[in-house]
Amino acid sequence: MRILVIDGQGGGIGSGIIEQLRQAQFPSVEILAVGTNVMATSAMLRGGADAAATGENAVIYNSGRADIIVGPIGIIMANAMMGEISPAMAAAISGSEARKILIPIAKCVQVVGVEPKPMQAYIADAVAQIQKCLLNHS
């Protein structure tokens, strides 16, 4: 099972997801990190990713190889994250057959019905969803 974590800006959300996935100790799971910039990629590598890459082509290529894609909701919206998400990136992620687990960020978009929580709680919820996917896949 291949989990692709995508993040931009400083990579804090992506690194938090990877750290919690590592703490959950999922066997036979490869965690790939793709940052929209070098800072985000570096943060996710420090968080414990198995491999990492940076940039538009890395997002496009790895989106087609992933079983699960996880990151902030902006990764599926062109020009989100202060322009770091290109239209090609958003299309590759949203068009991927991988299951997408997205963390709501109020700056990008307001999702009705989502209760405001601290970021760590959203990350914990995302990891719990990934765990359900992995258990159902076994």
PDB file of C-alpha atoms in Angstrom:
ATOM      1  CA  MET A   1       0.000   0.000   0.000  1.00  0.00           C
ATOM      2  CA  ARG A   2       1.408   3.375  -1.003  1.00  0.00           C
ATOM      3  CA  ILE A   3       0.357   6.543   0.830  1.00  0.00           C
ATOM      4  CA  LEU A   4       1.220   9.839  -0.842  1.00  0.00           C
ATOM      5  CA  VAL A   5       1.346  12.868   1.436  1.00  0.00           C
ATOM      6  CA  ILE A   6       1.271  16.188  -0.426  1.00  0.00           C
ATOM      7  CA  ASP A   7       1.865  19.551   1.213  1.00  0.00           C
ATOM      8  CA  GLY A   8       3.223  23.007   0.497  1.00  0.00           C
ATOM      9  CA  GLN A   9       4.149  26.190   2.332  1.00  0.00           C
ATOM     10  CA  GLY A  10       6.254  24.999   5.313  1.00  0.00           C
ATOM     11  CA  GLY A  11       5.120  21.366   5.223  1.00  0.00           C
ATOM     12  CA  GLY A  12       3.776  21.353   8.776  1.00  0.00           C
ATOM     13  CA  ILE A  13       0.549  19.546   7.971  1.00  0.00           C
ATOM     14  CA  GLY A  14       2.288  16.912   5.858  1.00  0.00           C
ATOM     15  CA  SER A  15       5.006  16.290   8.424  1.00  0.00           C
ATOM     16  CA  GLY A  16       2.363  15.996  11.173  1.00  0.00           C
ATOM     17  CA  ILE A  17       0.469  13.402   9.127  1.00  0.00           C
ATOM     18  CA  ILE A  18       3.632  11.399   8.474  1.00  0.00           C
ATOM     19  CA  GLU A  19       4.702  11.511  12.125  1.00  0.00           C
ATOM     20  CA  GLN A  20       1.314  10.194  13.265  1.00  0.00           C
ATOM     21  CA  LEU A  21       1.323   7.500  10.570  1.00  0.00           C
ATOM     22  CA  ARG A  22       4.769   6.380  11.778  1.00  0.00           C
ATOM     23  CA  GLN A  23       3.551   6.285  15.385  1.00  0.00           C
ATOM     24  CA  ALA A  24       0.649   4.061  14.301  1.00  0.00           C
ATOM     25  CA  GLN A  25       3.232   1.614  12.877  1.00  0.00           C
ATOM     26  CA  PHE A  26       1.385   0.409   9.811  1.00  0.00           C
ATOM     27  CA  PRO A  27       3.160  -2.666   8.405  1.00  0.00           C
ATOM     28  CA  SER A  28       3.744  -2.925   4.655  1.00  0.00           C
ATOM     29  CA  VAL A  29       2.973   0.741   4.024  1.00  0.00           C
ATOM     30  CA  GLU A  30       5.206   2.978   1.958  1.00  0.00           C
ATOM     31  CA  ILE A  31       4.882   6.666   2.792  1.00  0.00           C
ATOM     32  CA  LEU A  32       5.891   9.001  -0.020  1.00  0.00           C
ATOM     33  CA  ALA A  33       6.046  12.755   0.454  1.00  0.00           C
ATOM     34  CA  VAL A  34       5.775  15.347  -2.279  1.00  0.00           C
ATOM     35  CA  GLY A  35       6.228  18.985  -1.451  1.00  0.00           C
ATOM     36  CA  THR A  36       5.299  21.886  -3.645  1.00  0.00           C
ATOM     37  CA  ASN A  37       8.553  23.468  -2.473  1.00  0.00           C
ATOM     38  CA  VAL A  38      11.826  22.345  -0.897  1.00  0.00           C
ATOM     39  CA  MET A  39      10.874  23.500   2.621  1.00  0.00           C
ATOM     40  CA  ALA A  40       7.726  21.365   2.613  1.00  0.00           C
ATOM     41  CA  THR A  41       9.594  18.360   1.236  1.00  0.00           C
ATOM     42  CA  SER A  42      12.349  18.683   3.852  1.00  0.00           C
ATOM     43  CA  ALA A  43       9.828  18.930   6.686  1.00  0.00           C
ATOM     44  CA  MET A  44       8.067  15.770   5.522  1.00  0.00           C
ATOM     45  CA  LEU A  45      11.359  13.882   5.213  1.00  0.00           C
ATOM     46  CA  ARG A  46      12.176  14.875   8.795  1.00  0.00           C
ATOM     47  CA  GLY A  47       8.697  13.593   9.718  1.00  0.00           C
ATOM     48  CA  GLY A  48       9.694  10.117   8.558  1.00  0.00           C
ATOM     49  CA  ALA A  49       8.707   9.726   4.888  1.00  0.00           C
ATOM     50  CA  ASP A  50      10.262   6.748   3.109  1.00  0.00           C
ATOM     51  CA  ALA A  51      11.005   8.848   0.023  1.00  0.00           C
ATOM     52  CA  ALA A  52      10.330  12.378  -1.116  1.00  0.00           C
ATOM     53  CA  ALA A  53      10.334  14.625  -4.150  1.00  0.00           C
ATOM     54  CA  THR A  54       9.500  18.227  -4.935  1.00  0.00           C
ATOM     55  CA  GLY A  55       7.483  20.048  -7.574  1.00  0.00           C
ATOM     56  CA  GLU A  56       4.791  19.790 -10.168  1.00  0.00           C
ATOM     57  CA  ASN A  57       6.085  16.756 -12.053  1.00  0.00           C
ATOM     58  CA  ALA A  58       6.573  14.823  -8.802  1.00  0.00           C
ATOM     59  CA  VAL A  59       2.949  15.509  -7.829  1.00  0.00           C
ATOM     60  CA  ILE A  60       1.638  14.473 -11.243  1.00  0.00           C
ATOM     61  CA  TYR A  61       3.759  11.313 -11.465  1.00  0.00           C
ATOM     62  CA  ASN A  62       3.178  10.068  -7.919  1.00  0.00           C
ATOM     63  CA  SER A  63      -0.565  10.821  -7.891  1.00  0.00           C
ATOM     64  CA  GLY A  64      -1.014   8.081 -10.446  1.00  0.00           C
ATOM     65  CA  ARG A  65       0.975   5.582  -8.371  1.00  0.00           C
ATOM     66  CA  ALA A  66      -0.674   6.109  -4.974  1.00  0.00           C
ATOM     67  CA  ASP A  67      -3.358   4.080  -3.235  1.00  0.00           C
ATOM     68  CA  ILE A  68      -4.166   6.905  -0.798  1.00  0.00           C
ATOM     69  CA  ILE A  69      -3.462  10.629  -1.195  1.00  0.00           C
ATOM     70  CA  VAL A  70      -3.597  12.790   1.912  1.00  0.00           C
ATOM     71  CA  GLY A  71      -3.040  16.500   2.463  1.00  0.00           C
ATOM     72  CA  PRO A  72      -4.769  19.831   2.973  1.00  0.00           C
ATOM     73  CA  ILE A  73      -7.948  20.359   0.946  1.00  0.00           C
ATOM     74  CA  GLY A  74      -6.205  22.956  -1.210  1.00  0.00           C
ATOM     75  CA  ILE A  75      -4.232  20.265  -3.053  1.00  0.00           C
ATOM     76  CA  ILE A  76      -7.260  19.580  -5.265  1.00  0.00           C
ATOM     77  CA  MET A  77      -7.819  23.266  -6.146  1.00  0.00           C
ATOM     78  CA  ALA A  78      -5.880  25.070  -8.865  1.00  0.00           C
ATOM     79  CA  ASN A  79      -3.904  28.056  -7.598  1.00  0.00           C
ATOM     80  CA  ALA A  80      -4.535  27.232  -3.945  1.00  0.00           C
ATOM     81  CA  MET A  81      -1.901  27.614  -1.239  1.00  0.00           C
ATOM     82  CA  MET A  82      -0.859  31.046  -2.508  1.00  0.00           C
ATOM     83  CA  GLY A  83      -0.453  29.697  -6.037  1.00  0.00           C
ATOM     84  CA  GLU A  84       1.688  26.677  -5.149  1.00  0.00           C
ATOM     85  CA  ILE A  85      -0.882  24.256  -6.574  1.00  0.00           C
ATOM     86  CA  SER A  86      -0.833  24.504 -10.354  1.00  0.00           C
ATOM     87  CA  PRO A  87      -3.869  23.555 -12.438  1.00  0.00           C
ATOM     88  CA  ALA A  88      -1.950  20.458 -13.627  1.00  0.00           C
ATOM     89  CA  MET A  89      -1.246  19.392 -10.034  1.00  0.00           C
ATOM     90  CA  ALA A  90      -4.871  19.827  -8.976  1.00  0.00           C
ATOM     91  CA  ALA A  91      -6.052  17.862 -12.022  1.00  0.00           C
ATOM     92  CA  ALA A  92      -3.610  15.015 -11.386  1.00  0.00           C
ATOM     93  CA  ILE A  93      -4.578  14.715  -7.723  1.00  0.00           C
ATOM     94  CA  SER A  94      -8.326  15.030  -8.199  1.00  0.00           C
ATOM     95  CA  GLY A  95      -8.229  12.733 -11.249  1.00  0.00           C
ATOM     96  CA  SER A  96      -6.212  10.037  -9.513  1.00  0.00           C
ATOM     97  CA  GLU A  97      -7.995   6.804  -8.695  1.00  0.00           C
ATOM     98  CA  ALA A  98      -6.418   6.905  -5.232  1.00  0.00           C
ATOM     99  CA  ARG A  99      -8.631   7.483  -2.231  1.00  0.00           C
ATOM    100  CA  LYS A 100      -8.249  11.107  -1.119  1.00  0.00           C
ATOM    101  CA  ILE A 101      -8.231  12.085   2.530  1.00  0.00           C
ATOM    102  CA  LEU A 102      -8.292  15.867   2.773  1.00  0.00           C
ATOM    103  CA  ILE A 103      -7.824  18.103   5.780  1.00  0.00           C
ATOM    104  CA  PRO A 104     -10.066  21.185   5.826  1.00  0.00           C
ATOM    105  CA  ILE A 105      -8.235  24.478   5.950  1.00  0.00           C
ATOM    106  CA  ALA A 106     -10.561  27.453   6.466  1.00  0.00           C
ATOM    107  CA  LYS A 107      -8.247  29.797   4.524  1.00  0.00           C
ATOM    108  CA  CYS A 108      -8.866  27.917   1.286  1.00  0.00           C
ATOM    109  CA  VAL A 109     -12.513  27.049   1.496  1.00  0.00           C
ATOM    110  CA  GLN A 110     -15.284  26.698   4.049  1.00  0.00           C
ATOM    111  CA  VAL A 111     -16.691  23.165   4.143  1.00  0.00           C
ATOM    112  CA  VAL A 112     -20.197  23.209   5.569  1.00  0.00           C
ATOM    113  CA  GLY A 113     -20.752  20.724   8.372  1.00  0.00           C
ATOM    114  CA  VAL A 114     -17.109  20.539   9.409  1.00  0.00           C
ATOM    115  CA  GLU A 115     -16.645  21.567  12.993  1.00  0.00           C
ATOM    116  CA  PRO A 116     -13.695  23.803  13.836  1.00  0.00           C
ATOM    117  CA  LYS A 117     -10.910  21.860  15.567  1.00  0.00           C
ATOM    118  CA  PRO A 118      -7.228  22.311  16.245  1.00  0.00           C
ATOM    119  CA  MET A 119      -5.025  21.132  13.352  1.00  0.00           C
ATOM    120  CA  GLN A 120      -3.666  18.202  15.390  1.00  0.00           C
ATOM    121  CA  ALA A 121      -7.237  16.892  15.777  1.00  0.00           C
ATOM    122  CA  TYR A 122      -7.805  17.062  12.003  1.00  0.00           C
ATOM    123  CA  ILE A 123      -4.531  15.215  11.452  1.00  0.00           C
ATOM    124  CA  ALA A 124      -5.554  12.537  13.974  1.00  0.00           C
ATOM    125  CA  ASP A 125      -8.891  12.178  12.150  1.00  0.00           C
ATOM    126  CA  ALA A 126      -7.051  11.780   8.832  1.00  0.00           C
ATOM    127  CA  VAL A 127      -4.772   9.088  10.253  1.00  0.00           C
ATOM    128  CA  ALA A 128      -7.820   7.264  11.669  1.00  0.00           C
ATOM    129  CA  GLN A 129      -9.411   7.321   8.191  1.00  0.00           C
ATOM    130  CA  ILE A 130      -6.198   5.957   6.668  1.00  0.00           C
ATOM    131  CA  GLN A 131      -6.179   3.184   9.272  1.00  0.00           C
ATOM    132  CA  LYS A 132      -9.759   2.256   8.301  1.00  0.00           C
ATOM    133  CA  CYS A 133      -8.736   2.148   4.623  1.00  0.00           C
ATOM    134  CA  LEU A 134      -5.770  -0.091   5.434  1.00  0.00           C
ATOM    135  CA  LEU A 135      -7.870  -2.455   7.534  1.00  0.00           C
ATOM    136  CA  ASN A 136     -10.508  -2.707   4.805  1.00  0.00           C
ATOM    137  CA  HIS A 137      -7.803  -3.334   2.209  1.00  0.00           C
ATOM    138  CA  SER A 138      -6.279  -6.274   4.115  1.00  0.00           C
TER     139      SER A 138
END
